[in-house]
mmCIF file of C-alpha atoms in Angstrom:
data_model
loop_
_atom_site.group_PDB
_atom_site.id
_atom_site.type_symbol
_atom_site.label_atom_id
_atom_site.label_comp_id
_atom_site.label_asym_id
_atom_site.label_seq_id
_atom_site.Cartn_x
_atom_site.Cartn_y
_atom_site.Cartn_z
ATOM 1 C CA MET A 11 48.716 -29.259 -34.935
ATOM 2 C CA PRO A 12 49.317 -25.854 -33.334
ATOM 3 C CA LEU A 13 46.545 -24.104 -31.370
ATOM 4 C CA GLN A 14 44.898 -21.458 -33.433
ATOM 5 C CA ALA A 15 42.238 -18.926 -33.628
ATOM 6 C CA HIS A 16 39.327 -20.007 -36.071
ATOM 7 C CA GLU A 17 40.090 -20.129 -39.713
ATOM 8 C CA SER A 18 38.504 -21.413 -42.756
ATOM 9 C CA ALA A 19 39.306 -24.977 -41.842
ATOM 10 C CA PHE A 20 36.505 -24.919 -39.265
ATOM 11 C CA THR A 21 34.687 -21.632 -39.653
ATOM 12 C CA ARG A 22 31.889 -23.308 -41.708
ATOM 13 C CA LEU A 23 30.779 -26.855 -41.206
ATOM 14 C CA PRO A 24 29.221 -28.980 -43.959
ATOM 15 C CA GLU A 25 25.481 -28.445 -44.354
ATOM 16 C CA PRO A 26 23.690 -30.851 -42.239
ATOM 17 C CA PRO A 27 21.564 -33.537 -43.971
ATOM 18 C CA ARG A 28 17.927 -32.727 -44.157
ATOM 19 C CA ARG A 29 17.094 -35.670 -41.957
ATOM 20 C CA VAL A 30 19.231 -38.081 -39.827
ATOM 21 C CA PRO A 31 17.982 -41.698 -39.247
ATOM 22 C CA ILE A 32 15.486 -41.935 -36.462
ATOM 23 C CA LEU A 33 16.733 -44.861 -34.203
ATOM 24 C CA ALA A 34 13.724 -46.924 -33.260
ATOM 25 C CA ASP A 35 14.439 -47.517 -29.595
ATOM 26 C CA ASP A 36 17.092 -48.083 -26.912
ATOM 27 C CA ALA A 37 18.409 -51.153 -28.271
ATOM 28 C CA ALA A 38 18.828 -49.695 -31.828
ATOM 29 C CA ALA A 39 20.702 -46.743 -30.211
ATOM 30 C CA LEU A 40 23.227 -49.136 -28.333
ATOM 31 C CA ALA A 41 23.711 -51.224 -31.536
ATOM 32 C CA ALA A 42 24.387 -48.025 -33.530
ATOM 33 C CA ALA A 43 26.978 -46.915 -30.959
ATOM 34 C CA ARG A 44 28.682 -50.283 -30.898
ATOM 35 C CA ALA A 45 29.087 -50.392 -34.711
ATOM 36 C CA LEU A 46 30.444 -46.662 -34.664
ATOM 37 C CA ALA A 47 32.832 -47.340 -31.859
ATOM 38 C CA GLU A 48 34.601 -50.155 -33.927
ATOM 39 C CA ASP A 49 35.167 -47.720 -36.827
ATOM 40 C CA LEU A 50 36.449 -44.948 -34.478
ATOM 41 C CA ALA A 51 38.889 -47.104 -32.508
ATOM 42 C CA VAL A 52 40.800 -47.860 -35.470
ATOM 43 C CA ASP A 53 42.485 -44.436 -35.719
ATOM 44 C CA ALA A 54 42.018 -43.229 -32.168
ATOM 45 C CA ALA A 55 45.814 -43.435 -31.267
ATOM 46 C CA THR A 56 46.863 -41.602 -34.384
ATOM 47 C CA ARG A 57 44.307 -38.836 -33.865
ATOM 48 C CA ASP A 58 45.474 -38.341 -30.497
ATOM 49 C CA LEU A 59 49.173 -38.364 -31.237
ATOM 50 C CA ASP A 60 48.755 -35.856 -34.187
ATOM 51 C CA ARG A 61 46.109 -33.871 -32.480
ATOM 52 C CA THR A 62 43.880 -34.394 -35.457
ATOM 53 C CA LEU A 63 40.566 -32.724 -34.809
ATOM 54 C CA PRO A 64 37.882 -35.149 -35.642
ATOM 55 C CA PHE A 65 35.544 -33.324 -38.038
ATOM 56 C CA ALA A 66 34.961 -36.385 -40.312
ATOM 57 C CA GLU A 67 34.278 -38.771 -37.375
ATOM 58 C CA ILE A 68 31.820 -36.327 -35.798
ATOM 59 C CA GLU A 69 29.979 -36.148 -39.141
ATOM 60 C CA ARG A 70 29.720 -40.090 -39.157
ATOM 61 C CA PHE A 71 28.628 -39.858 -35.621
ATOM 62 C CA THR A 72 25.811 -37.406 -36.491
ATOM 63 C CA GLY A 73 24.818 -39.443 -39.444
ATOM 64 C CA THR A 74 24.127 -42.518 -37.244
ATOM 65 C CA GLY A 75 21.228 -40.619 -35.554
ATOM 66 C CA LEU A 76 22.722 -40.859 -32.226
ATOM 67 C CA TRP A 77 22.779 -37.187 -31.648
ATOM 68 C CA ALA A 78 18.993 -37.103 -31.838
ATOM 69 C CA ILE A 79 18.297 -39.888 -29.286
ATOM 70 C CA THR A 80 16.961 -37.577 -26.750
ATOM 71 C CA VAL A 81 14.434 -35.815 -28.841
ATOM 72 C CA PRO A 82 11.167 -36.553 -27.208
ATOM 73 C CA ARG A 83 8.765 -38.859 -29.206
ATOM 74 C CA ASP A 84 6.239 -36.109 -28.993
ATOM 75 C CA TYR A 85 8.586 -34.026 -31.227
ATOM 76 C CA GLY A 86 9.535 -36.983 -33.660
ATOM 77 C CA GLY A 87 12.675 -38.373 -31.821
ATOM 78 C CA PRO A 88 13.179 -41.845 -30.061
ATOM 79 C CA GLY A 89 13.198 -40.261 -26.458
ATOM 80 C CA VAL A 90 15.530 -43.062 -25.014
ATOM 81 C CA SER A 91 16.224 -43.420 -21.396
ATOM 82 C CA ALA A 92 18.840 -41.560 -19.482
ATOM 83 C CA ALA A 93 20.891 -44.851 -18.952
ATOM 84 C CA THR A 94 21.012 -45.631 -22.559
ATOM 85 C CA VAL A 95 22.226 -42.068 -23.300
ATOM 86 C CA ALA A 96 24.996 -42.578 -20.819
ATOM 87 C CA GLN A 97 25.780 -46.046 -22.032
ATOM 88 C CA VAL A 98 26.078 -44.663 -25.769
ATOM 89 C CA ILE A 99 28.560 -42.125 -24.275
ATOM 90 C CA ALA A 100 30.392 -44.895 -22.598
ATOM 91 C CA ILE A 101 30.658 -47.060 -25.735
ATOM 92 C CA ILE A 102 31.959 -44.220 -27.820
ATOM 93 C CA ALA A 103 34.267 -43.031 -25.050
ATOM 94 C CA ALA A 104 35.794 -46.610 -24.799
ATOM 95 C CA ALA A 105 36.894 -46.210 -28.494
ATOM 96 C CA ASP A 106 37.951 -42.614 -28.209
ATOM 97 C CA GLY A 107 37.733 -40.654 -24.973
ATOM 98 C CA SER A 108 37.563 -37.192 -26.805
ATOM 99 C CA ILE A 109 34.826 -38.112 -29.190
ATOM 100 C CA GLY A 110 32.838 -39.724 -26.354
ATOM 101 C CA GLN A 111 32.809 -36.236 -24.459
ATOM 102 C CA ILE A 112 31.840 -34.043 -27.393
ATOM 103 C CA PRO A 113 28.028 -34.659 -27.408
ATOM 104 C CA GLN A 114 27.775 -34.323 -23.717
ATOM 105 C CA ASN A 115 26.786 -30.658 -23.776
ATOM 106 C CA HIS A 116 24.716 -31.141 -26.839
ATOM 107 C CA PHE A 117 22.450 -33.512 -24.896
ATOM 108 C CA TYR A 118 22.680 -31.220 -21.829
ATOM 109 C CA ALA A 119 21.315 -28.182 -23.966
ATOM 110 C CA LEU A 120 18.587 -30.331 -25.136
ATOM 111 C CA GLU A 121 17.520 -31.117 -21.628
ATOM 112 C CA VAL A 122 17.484 -27.541 -20.681
ATOM 113 C CA LEU A 123 15.293 -26.815 -23.859
ATOM 114 C CA ARG A 124 12.946 -29.729 -22.659
ATOM 115 C CA ASN A 125 12.544 -28.105 -19.264
ATOM 116 C CA GLY A 126 12.468 -24.339 -20.141
ATOM 117 C CA GLY A 127 11.633 -23.866 -23.728
ATOM 118 C CA THR A 128 8.353 -23.072 -25.245
ATOM 119 C CA ALA A 129 6.529 -25.366 -27.631
ATOM 120 C CA ALA A 130 7.647 -23.225 -30.522
ATOM 121 C CA GLN A 131 11.388 -23.251 -29.369
ATOM 122 C CA LYS A 132 11.168 -27.097 -29.072
ATOM 123 C CA ARG A 133 9.644 -27.646 -32.408
ATOM 124 C CA ASP A 134 12.381 -25.461 -33.994
ATOM 125 C CA LEU A 135 15.443 -26.472 -32.072
ATOM 126 C CA TYR A 136 14.555 -30.340 -31.870
ATOM 127 C CA GLY A 137 13.701 -29.981 -35.506
ATOM 128 C CA ARG A 138 17.270 -28.768 -36.259
ATOM 129 C CA VAL A 139 18.580 -31.772 -34.261
ATOM 130 C CA LEU A 140 16.437 -34.232 -36.438
ATOM 131 C CA ALA A 141 17.952 -32.487 -39.483
ATOM 132 C CA GLY A 142 21.517 -33.222 -38.353
ATOM 133 C CA GLU A 143 22.569 -30.010 -36.578
ATOM 134 C CA ARG A 144 24.884 -30.235 -33.419
ATOM 135 C CA PHE A 145 24.965 -27.992 -30.485
ATOM 136 C CA GLY A 146 28.122 -27.193 -28.605
ATOM 137 C CA ASN A 147 28.344 -25.047 -25.395
ATOM 138 C CA ALA A 148 29.530 -21.867 -23.992
ATOM 139 C CA LEU A 149 28.985 -22.206 -20.285
ATOM 140 C CA ALA A 150 32.053 -21.662 -18.245
ATOM 141 C CA GLU A 151 33.986 -18.531 -17.353
ATOM 142 C CA ILE A 152 37.337 -17.955 -15.741
ATOM 143 C CA GLY A 153 37.722 -15.346 -12.865
ATOM 144 C CA PRO A 154 35.763 -14.333 -9.894
ATOM 145 C CA ARG A 155 32.158 -15.666 -9.575
ATOM 146 C CA ASP A 156 30.931 -11.938 -10.083
ATOM 147 C CA HIS A 157 27.798 -11.766 -12.320
ATOM 148 C CA THR A 158 28.641 -8.149 -13.339
ATOM 149 C CA ARG A 159 31.802 -9.547 -15.142
ATOM 150 C CA ARG A 160 30.186 -12.391 -16.863
ATOM 151 C CA THR A 161 28.758 -12.854 -20.377
ATOM 152 C CA ARG A 162 25.770 -10.683 -20.716
ATOM 153 C CA LEU A 163 22.464 -10.651 -22.542
ATOM 154 C CA VAL A 164 21.942 -6.846 -23.187
ATOM 155 C CA ARG A 165 18.368 -5.649 -24.335
ATOM 156 C CA ASP A 166 18.323 -2.030 -25.803
ATOM 157 C CA PRO A 167 16.050 -0.394 -28.212
ATOM 158 C CA SER A 168 18.110 -1.518 -31.225
ATOM 159 C CA GLY A 169 17.822 -5.323 -30.302
ATOM 160 C CA TRP A 170 19.247 -8.144 -28.151
ATOM 161 C CA PHE A 171 22.999 -8.614 -28.010
ATOM 162 C CA VAL A 172 25.242 -11.043 -26.169
ATOM 163 C CA GLU A 173 28.760 -9.845 -24.961
ATOM 164 C CA GLY A 174 31.649 -11.662 -23.184
ATOM 165 C CA ARG A 175 33.985 -14.698 -23.399
ATOM 166 C CA LYS A 176 33.575 -18.203 -22.506
ATOM 167 C CA TYR A 177 36.325 -20.928 -21.993
ATOM 168 C CA TYR A 178 36.214 -24.727 -21.969
ATOM 169 C CA CYS A 179 33.577 -24.685 -24.584
ATOM 170 C CA THR A 180 33.583 -28.467 -25.480
ATOM 171 C CA GLY A 181 32.321 -29.394 -28.887
ATOM 172 C CA SER A 182 31.911 -25.822 -30.151
ATOM 173 C CA LEU A 183 34.344 -26.414 -33.048
ATOM 174 C CA PHE A 184 31.970 -29.141 -34.397
ATOM 175 C CA ALA A 185 28.732 -27.289 -33.564
ATOM 176 C CA HIS A 186 26.132 -25.637 -35.865
ATOM 177 C CA ARG A 187 24.716 -23.673 -32.673
ATOM 178 C CA ILE A 188 26.548 -22.695 -29.484
ATOM 179 C CA PRO A 189 24.070 -22.730 -26.387
ATOM 180 C CA THR A 190 25.534 -19.789 -24.365
ATOM 181 C CA MET A 191 24.857 -19.223 -20.560
ATOM 182 C CA VAL A 192 24.306 -15.374 -20.181
ATOM 183 C CA ASN A 193 23.087 -13.242 -17.335
ATOM 184 C CA ALA A 194 20.502 -10.598 -17.934
ATOM 185 C CA GLU A 195 19.792 -7.719 -15.340
ATOM 186 C CA GLU A 196 16.272 -7.998 -14.337
ATOM 187 C CA GLU A 197 14.828 -6.017 -11.457
ATOM 188 C CA GLY A 198 18.289 -5.522 -9.840
ATOM 189 C CA ARG A 199 19.267 -9.183 -10.008
ATOM 190 C CA ALA A 200 21.110 -11.405 -12.517
ATOM 191 C CA VAL A 201 18.927 -14.043 -14.212
ATOM 192 C CA ALA A 202 20.502 -16.840 -16.319
ATOM 193 C CA TYR A 203 19.345 -17.648 -19.770
ATOM 194 C CA LEU A 204 20.710 -20.245 -22.403
ATOM 195 C CA VAL A 205 20.899 -18.697 -25.860
ATOM 196 C CA PHE A 206 21.270 -20.959 -28.905
ATOM 197 C CA ILE A 207 23.427 -18.912 -31.075
ATOM 198 C CA PRO A 208 24.504 -19.914 -34.512
ATOM 199 C CA ARG A 209 28.218 -20.409 -34.749
ATOM 200 C CA ASP A 210 28.440 -18.317 -37.882
ATOM 201 C CA ALA A 211 26.542 -15.221 -36.347
ATOM 202 C CA PRO A 212 28.354 -12.068 -36.927
ATOM 203 C CA GLY A 213 30.615 -11.215 -33.777
ATOM 204 C CA VAL A 214 31.199 -14.965 -32.912
ATOM 205 C CA THR A 215 34.811 -16.076 -32.796
ATOM 206 C CA LEU A 216 35.830 -19.547 -31.985
ATOM 207 C CA VAL A 217 39.312 -19.856 -30.650
ATOM 208 C CA ASP A 218 41.103 -23.373 -30.634
ATOM 209 C CA ASP A 219 43.096 -22.787 -27.431
ATOM 210 C CA TRP A 220 42.489 -25.853 -25.493
ATOM 211 C CA ASP A 221 45.725 -27.041 -24.352
ATOM 212 C CA GLY A 222 45.092 -29.781 -21.824
ATOM 213 C CA PHE A 223 47.234 -32.899 -21.804
ATOM 214 C CA GLY A 224 44.123 -35.093 -22.049
ATOM 215 C CA GLN A 225 40.895 -35.071 -23.992
ATOM 216 C CA ARG A 226 42.864 -33.030 -26.618
ATOM 217 C CA LEU A 227 40.442 -33.516 -29.384
ATOM 218 C CA THR A 228 37.307 -32.392 -27.700
ATOM 219 C CA GLY A 229 37.307 -28.714 -29.193
ATOM 220 C CA SER A 230 37.227 -27.305 -25.677
ATOM 221 C CA GLY A 231 38.542 -23.951 -26.720
ATOM 222 C CA SER A 232 37.111 -20.359 -26.218
ATOM 223 C CA VAL A 233 34.291 -18.541 -27.695
ATOM 224 C CA VAL A 234 34.291 -14.695 -28.052
ATOM 225 C CA PHE A 235 30.980 -12.749 -28.330
ATOM 226 C CA ASP A 236 31.530 -9.346 -29.563
ATOM 227 C CA ARG A 237 28.030 -7.774 -29.334
ATOM 228 C CA VAL A 238 26.531 -10.619 -31.059
ATOM 229 C CA ARG A 239 22.854 -9.828 -32.078
ATOM 230 C CA VAL A 240 20.479 -12.623 -31.048
ATOM 231 C CA GLU A 241 16.727 -13.222 -31.674
ATOM 232 C CA PRO A 242 14.383 -13.738 -28.725
ATOM 233 C CA ASP A 243 13.498 -16.980 -29.988
ATOM 234 C CA TRP A 244 16.915 -18.328 -29.388
ATOM 235 C CA VAL A 245 16.720 -17.257 -25.772
ATOM 236 C CA VAL A 246 15.538 -20.115 -23.309
ATOM 237 C CA PRO A 247 14.992 -19.661 -19.528
ATOM 238 C CA PHE A 248 17.667 -21.354 -17.359
ATOM 239 C CA GLN A 249 17.325 -19.773 -13.897
ATOM 240 C CA ALA A 250 13.751 -20.821 -13.604
ATOM 241 C CA SER A 251 14.783 -24.414 -14.507
ATOM 242 C CA MET A 252 17.298 -24.442 -11.781
ATOM 243 C CA ASP A 253 15.217 -22.647 -9.094
ATOM 244 C CA ARG A 254 12.620 -25.419 -9.329
ATOM 245 C CA PRO A 255 13.538 -29.202 -8.986
ATOM 246 C CA THR A 256 14.408 -30.526 -12.422
ATOM 247 C CA ALA A 257 16.487 -33.345 -13.755
ATOM 248 C CA ILE A 258 18.872 -31.061 -15.604
ATOM 249 C CA GLY A 259 21.665 -31.518 -13.080
ATOM 250 C CA PRO A 260 21.642 -35.238 -12.690
ATOM 251 C CA PHE A 261 21.082 -35.834 -16.409
ATOM 252 C CA ALA A 262 24.205 -33.789 -17.149
ATOM 253 C CA GLN A 263 26.103 -35.656 -14.505
ATOM 254 C CA ILE A 264 25.008 -39.115 -15.556
ATOM 255 C CA LEU A 265 26.711 -38.535 -18.984
ATOM 256 C CA HIS A 266 29.998 -37.471 -17.327
ATOM 257 C CA ALA A 267 29.793 -40.801 -15.557
ATOM 258 C CA GLY A 268 29.527 -42.551 -18.829
ATOM 259 C CA ILE A 269 32.596 -40.823 -20.141
ATOM 260 C CA ASP A 270 34.768 -41.872 -17.147
ATOM 261 C CA LEU A 271 33.269 -45.370 -17.300
ATOM 262 C CA GLY A 272 33.846 -45.596 -21.055
ATOM 263 C CA ILE A 273 37.526 -44.599 -21.089
ATOM 264 C CA GLY A 274 38.204 -47.077 -18.237
ATOM 265 C CA GLN A 275 36.594 -49.847 -20.344
ATOM 266 C CA GLY A 276 38.701 -48.938 -23.244
ATOM 267 C CA ALA A 277 41.821 -49.085 -21.033
ATOM 268 C CA PHE A 278 40.889 -52.506 -19.575
ATOM 269 C CA ALA A 279 40.259 -53.785 -23.126
ATOM 270 C CA ALA A 280 43.691 -52.578 -24.310
ATOM 271 C CA THR A 281 45.130 -54.147 -21.188
ATOM 272 C CA LEU A 282 44.208 -57.752 -21.966
ATOM 273 C CA PRO A 283 45.944 -58.323 -25.302
ATOM 274 C CA PHE A 284 48.985 -56.405 -24.148
ATOM 275 C CA VAL A 285 49.363 -58.708 -20.956
ATOM 276 C CA ARG A 286 48.643 -61.791 -22.966
ATOM 277 C CA ASP A 287 51.083 -61.029 -25.935
ATOM 278 C CA ARG A 288 53.673 -58.614 -24.886
ATOM 279 C CA ALA A 289 54.216 -58.048 -21.078
ATOM 280 C CA ARG A 290 56.979 -59.746 -19.364
ATOM 281 C CA PRO A 291 56.361 -61.508 -15.891
ATOM 282 C CA TRP A 292 58.401 -60.203 -13.041
ATOM 283 C CA ILE A 293 61.151 -62.480 -11.933
ATOM 284 C CA ASP A 294 59.752 -63.275 -8.468
ATOM 285 C CA ALA A 295 56.547 -64.571 -9.885
ATOM 286 C CA GLY A 296 58.446 -67.799 -11.152
ATOM 287 C CA VAL A 297 56.364 -68.170 -14.218
ATOM 288 C CA ALA A 298 56.999 -68.050 -17.989
ATOM 289 C CA ARG A 299 54.262 -65.528 -19.068
ATOM 290 C CA ALA A 300 52.831 -62.433 -17.650
ATOM 291 C CA SER A 301 49.345 -63.797 -17.984
ATOM 292 C CA GLU A 302 50.359 -66.534 -15.470
ATOM 293 C CA ASP A 303 51.541 -64.119 -12.812
ATOM 294 C CA PRO A 304 49.151 -64.296 -9.873
ATOM 295 C CA LEU A 305 49.595 -60.545 -8.909
ATOM 296 C CA THR A 306 48.750 -59.468 -12.499
ATOM 297 C CA LEU A 307 45.649 -61.700 -12.474
ATOM 298 C CA HIS A 308 44.765 -60.062 -9.205
ATOM 299 C CA ALA A 309 45.138 -56.665 -10.447
ATOM 300 C CA LEU A 310 43.134 -57.469 -13.622
ATOM 301 C CA GLY A 311 40.176 -59.008 -11.531
ATOM 302 C CA ASP A 312 40.140 -55.764 -9.314
ATOM 303 C CA VAL A 313 39.867 -53.468 -12.261
ATOM 304 C CA ARG A 314 37.122 -55.687 -13.748
ATOM 305 C CA VAL A 315 35.170 -55.813 -10.447
ATOM 306 C CA ARG A 316 35.215 -51.889 -10.281
ATOM 307 C CA LEU A 317 34.246 -51.395 -13.667
ATOM 308 C CA ALA A 318 31.240 -53.688 -13.510
ATOM 309 C CA ALA A 319 30.269 -52.100 -10.262
ATOM 310 C CA ALA A 320 30.470 -48.632 -11.934
ATOM 311 C CA ASP A 321 28.392 -50.182 -14.861
ATOM 312 C CA ALA A 322 25.685 -51.380 -12.577
ATOM 313 C CA LEU A 323 25.567 -48.065 -10.716
ATOM 314 C CA LEU A 324 25.248 -46.085 -13.923
ATOM 315 C CA GLU A 325 22.316 -48.269 -15.042
ATOM 316 C CA ARG A 326 20.611 -47.902 -11.559
ATOM 317 C CA ALA A 327 21.160 -44.109 -11.602
ATOM 318 C CA GLY A 328 19.524 -43.917 -15.006
ATOM 319 C CA ARG A 329 16.270 -45.266 -13.554
ATOM 320 C CA PHE A 330 16.316 -42.570 -10.883
ATOM 321 C CA VAL A 331 17.053 -39.849 -13.567
ATOM 322 C CA ASP A 332 14.101 -41.271 -15.718
ATOM 323 C CA ALA A 333 11.793 -40.995 -12.669
ATOM 324 C CA ALA A 334 12.956 -37.465 -11.823
ATOM 325 C CA GLN A 335 12.401 -36.481 -15.436
ATOM 326 C CA ALA A 336 8.907 -38.019 -15.439
ATOM 327 C CA GLU A 337 7.804 -36.550 -12.074
ATOM 328 C CA PRO A 338 10.263 -33.946 -10.858
ATOM 329 C CA ASP A 339 9.888 -32.682 -7.352
ATOM 330 C CA ALA A 340 12.415 -31.885 -4.554
ATOM 331 C CA ASP A 341 12.622 -35.623 -3.372
ATOM 332 C CA SER A 342 12.908 -37.282 -6.828
ATOM 333 C CA VAL A 343 15.569 -34.944 -8.166
ATOM 334 C CA ALA A 344 17.620 -35.311 -4.856
ATOM 335 C CA ALA A 345 17.332 -39.115 -5.158
ATOM 336 C CA ALA A 346 18.433 -38.887 -8.738
ATOM 337 C CA SER A 347 21.302 -36.573 -7.991
ATOM 338 C CA VAL A 348 22.721 -38.843 -5.232
ATOM 339 C CA ALA A 349 22.357 -41.989 -7.338
ATOM 340 C CA VAL A 350 24.143 -40.173 -10.103
ATOM 341 C CA ALA A 351 26.774 -39.088 -7.663
ATOM 342 C CA GLU A 352 27.288 -42.624 -6.600
ATOM 343 C CA ALA A 353 27.712 -43.617 -10.113
ATOM 344 C CA ARG A 354 30.132 -40.855 -10.841
ATOM 345 C CA ALA A 355 32.225 -41.575 -7.713
ATOM 346 C CA ALA A 356 32.504 -45.251 -8.849
ATOM 347 C CA SER A 357 33.204 -44.553 -12.454
ATOM 348 C CA HIS A 358 35.885 -41.830 -11.395
ATOM 349 C CA ARG A 359 37.786 -44.364 -9.437
ATOM 350 C CA ALA A 360 37.290 -47.308 -11.725
ATOM 351 C CA GLY A 361 38.369 -45.319 -14.812
ATOM 352 C CA LEU A 362 41.454 -43.932 -13.078
ATOM 353 C CA ARG A 363 42.425 -47.489 -11.854
ATOM 354 C CA ALA A 364 41.971 -49.161 -15.043
ATOM 355 C CA ALA A 365 44.052 -46.607 -17.054
ATOM 356 C CA ASN A 366 46.816 -46.694 -14.302
ATOM 357 C CA THR A 367 46.826 -50.560 -14.395
ATOM 358 C CA LEU A 368 47.267 -50.737 -18.033
ATOM 359 C CA LEU A 369 50.510 -48.837 -17.732
ATOM 360 C CA GLU A 370 51.566 -50.511 -14.577
ATOM 361 C CA LEU A 371 51.108 -54.221 -16.085
ATOM 362 C CA GLY A 372 52.300 -53.307 -19.457
ATOM 363 C CA GLY A 373 55.643 -52.030 -17.954
ATOM 364 C CA THR A 374 58.113 -49.973 -19.791
ATOM 365 C CA SER A 375 57.175 -51.028 -23.160
ATOM 366 C CA ALA A 376 53.634 -49.840 -22.536
ATOM 367 C CA THR A 377 55.310 -46.169 -22.584
ATOM 368 C CA ASP A 378 56.165 -46.531 -26.277
ATOM 369 C CA ARG A 379 55.021 -43.205 -27.721
ATOM 370 C CA ALA A 380 53.741 -44.920 -31.026
ATOM 371 C CA GLU A 381 51.297 -47.036 -28.834
ATOM 372 C CA ALA A 382 49.722 -43.903 -27.297
ATOM 373 C CA LEU A 383 48.396 -46.157 -24.482
ATOM 374 C CA ASP A 384 48.977 -43.186 -22.158
ATOM 375 C CA ARG A 385 45.995 -41.485 -23.703
ATOM 376 C CA TYR A 386 43.580 -43.543 -21.682
ATOM 377 C CA TRP A 387 45.252 -42.218 -18.273
ATOM 378 C CA ARG A 388 45.695 -38.695 -19.653
ATOM 379 C CA ASN A 389 41.961 -38.545 -20.898
ATOM 380 C CA VAL A 390 40.282 -39.973 -17.717
ATOM 381 C CA ARG A 391 42.554 -38.020 -15.548
ATOM 382 C CA THR A 392 41.821 -34.714 -17.400
ATOM 383 C CA HIS A 393 37.895 -35.520 -17.590
ATOM 384 C CA THR A 394 37.687 -36.581 -13.943
ATOM 385 C CA LEU A 395 38.828 -33.040 -12.913
ATOM 386 C CA HIS A 396 35.553 -31.702 -14.292
ATOM 387 C CA ASP A 397 34.116 -31.449 -10.917
ATOM 388 C CA PRO A 398 35.435 -32.698 -7.586
ATOM 389 C CA VAL A 399 34.689 -36.265 -6.537
ATOM 390 C CA ARG A 400 35.181 -35.496 -2.960
ATOM 391 C CA TRP A 401 32.172 -33.256 -2.834
ATOM 392 C CA LYS A 402 30.188 -36.208 -4.298
ATOM 393 C CA TYR A 403 31.104 -38.345 -1.323
ATOM 394 C CA HIS A 404 30.218 -35.303 1.057
ATOM 395 C CA TRP A 405 26.651 -35.238 -0.292
ATOM 396 C CA ILE A 406 26.133 -38.938 -0.674
ATOM 397 C CA GLY A 407 26.965 -39.188 2.992
ATOM 398 C CA ALA A 408 24.806 -36.121 4.124
ATOM 399 C CA TYR A 409 21.838 -37.480 2.225
ATOM 400 C CA HIS A 410 21.960 -41.064 3.695
ATOM 401 C CA LEU A 411 22.891 -39.964 7.383
ATOM 402 C CA ASP A 412 20.385 -37.278 7.779
ATOM 403 C CA GLY A 413 18.165 -36.775 4.717
ATOM 404 C CA ARG A 414 19.808 -33.555 3.698
ATOM 405 C CA LEU A 415 18.978 -32.772 -0.049
ATOM 406 C CA PRO A 416 21.928 -31.848 -2.218
ATOM 407 C CA PRO A 417 22.077 -28.542 -3.966
ATOM 408 C CA ARG A 418 20.543 -28.051 -7.451
ATOM 409 C CA HIS A 419 23.457 -26.345 -9.217
ATOM 410 C CA GLY A 420 24.029 -29.045 -11.774
ATOM 411 C CA ALA A 421 27.539 -29.911 -10.835
ATOM 412 C CA LEU A 422 26.975 -32.595 -8.286
#
């Protein structure tokens, strides 16, 4: 499918249901994710080969109630743990890496809302999620880190307006609202806000120009804002939530760890039947079947251990994030950030190793285009570039060596 500016095919989304199912607890969320993953896995290779954007699949995903699992109980949602949200992401990413990434920024926006929104904003926006609405994102910009050139919130006598262009806006093609990072000039300095802009607001243009070799179906194109009028009720403080200790950063990052882990788990699951049924042993092994090759068994064991370790670190990190959400202070947020960085470093390495081992053990036959087995490597390699793992090791070392607290910019 060629890349294109937005047209009627995805300008308007179906009206969301009046209410999505409210999953009872963490166990129900995980069960719903597993059931959906079985369905998504069936056509995952075909979608990737044809670059068929998963509109119908995202509608089914929303209809399970999984997009509402972080809505707090006080506002009618199940309020599941951070580890459960990350595991839900991993389960879906194992079936389809692109679809596993799409809700990440939706959950991120809800965490910003939880920390910075007013009670009225929470009632409104949480209510929309419970009614089936999805949030995308418009956060990243290309070019110098100069706030004067970034997307702006302009306040003048005729109203409030957003102007600018955003890139890598994952999920926005499938979203009903696009939470957008903006800067406003206040007392001579730039102050950041997150504005929950309706996708069909006049002046909003979605551009399907994401052309990465992996995560091809995430809808990570550009969004242009041409003097888009916004209501004050859509504007949620962001700067204040980052200036003080909050769990926004580690919560966002644990979901990224879930994506890498899930893609790796999917690659490992695809490796096993390929080795059993199709791969050929190397002549030096002196065995009749690839599944009897001792070096093949060693490679499989190595991948399994790495994935299991990353899974355990993800579960552990979730407990730190939950603690930081419950009682945020400099120490609890730092501990959560480091625990999540450890999980992300492990899932980064494990996901890449699993995807590479699939191709290595599968041999030349694993490169058959129709199999699309390369999608696991392309997807995990693309997603692991989201932010550099080398800096995670840096701050893990600094924290454990001399107690230095990591920065609270949300990308650790």
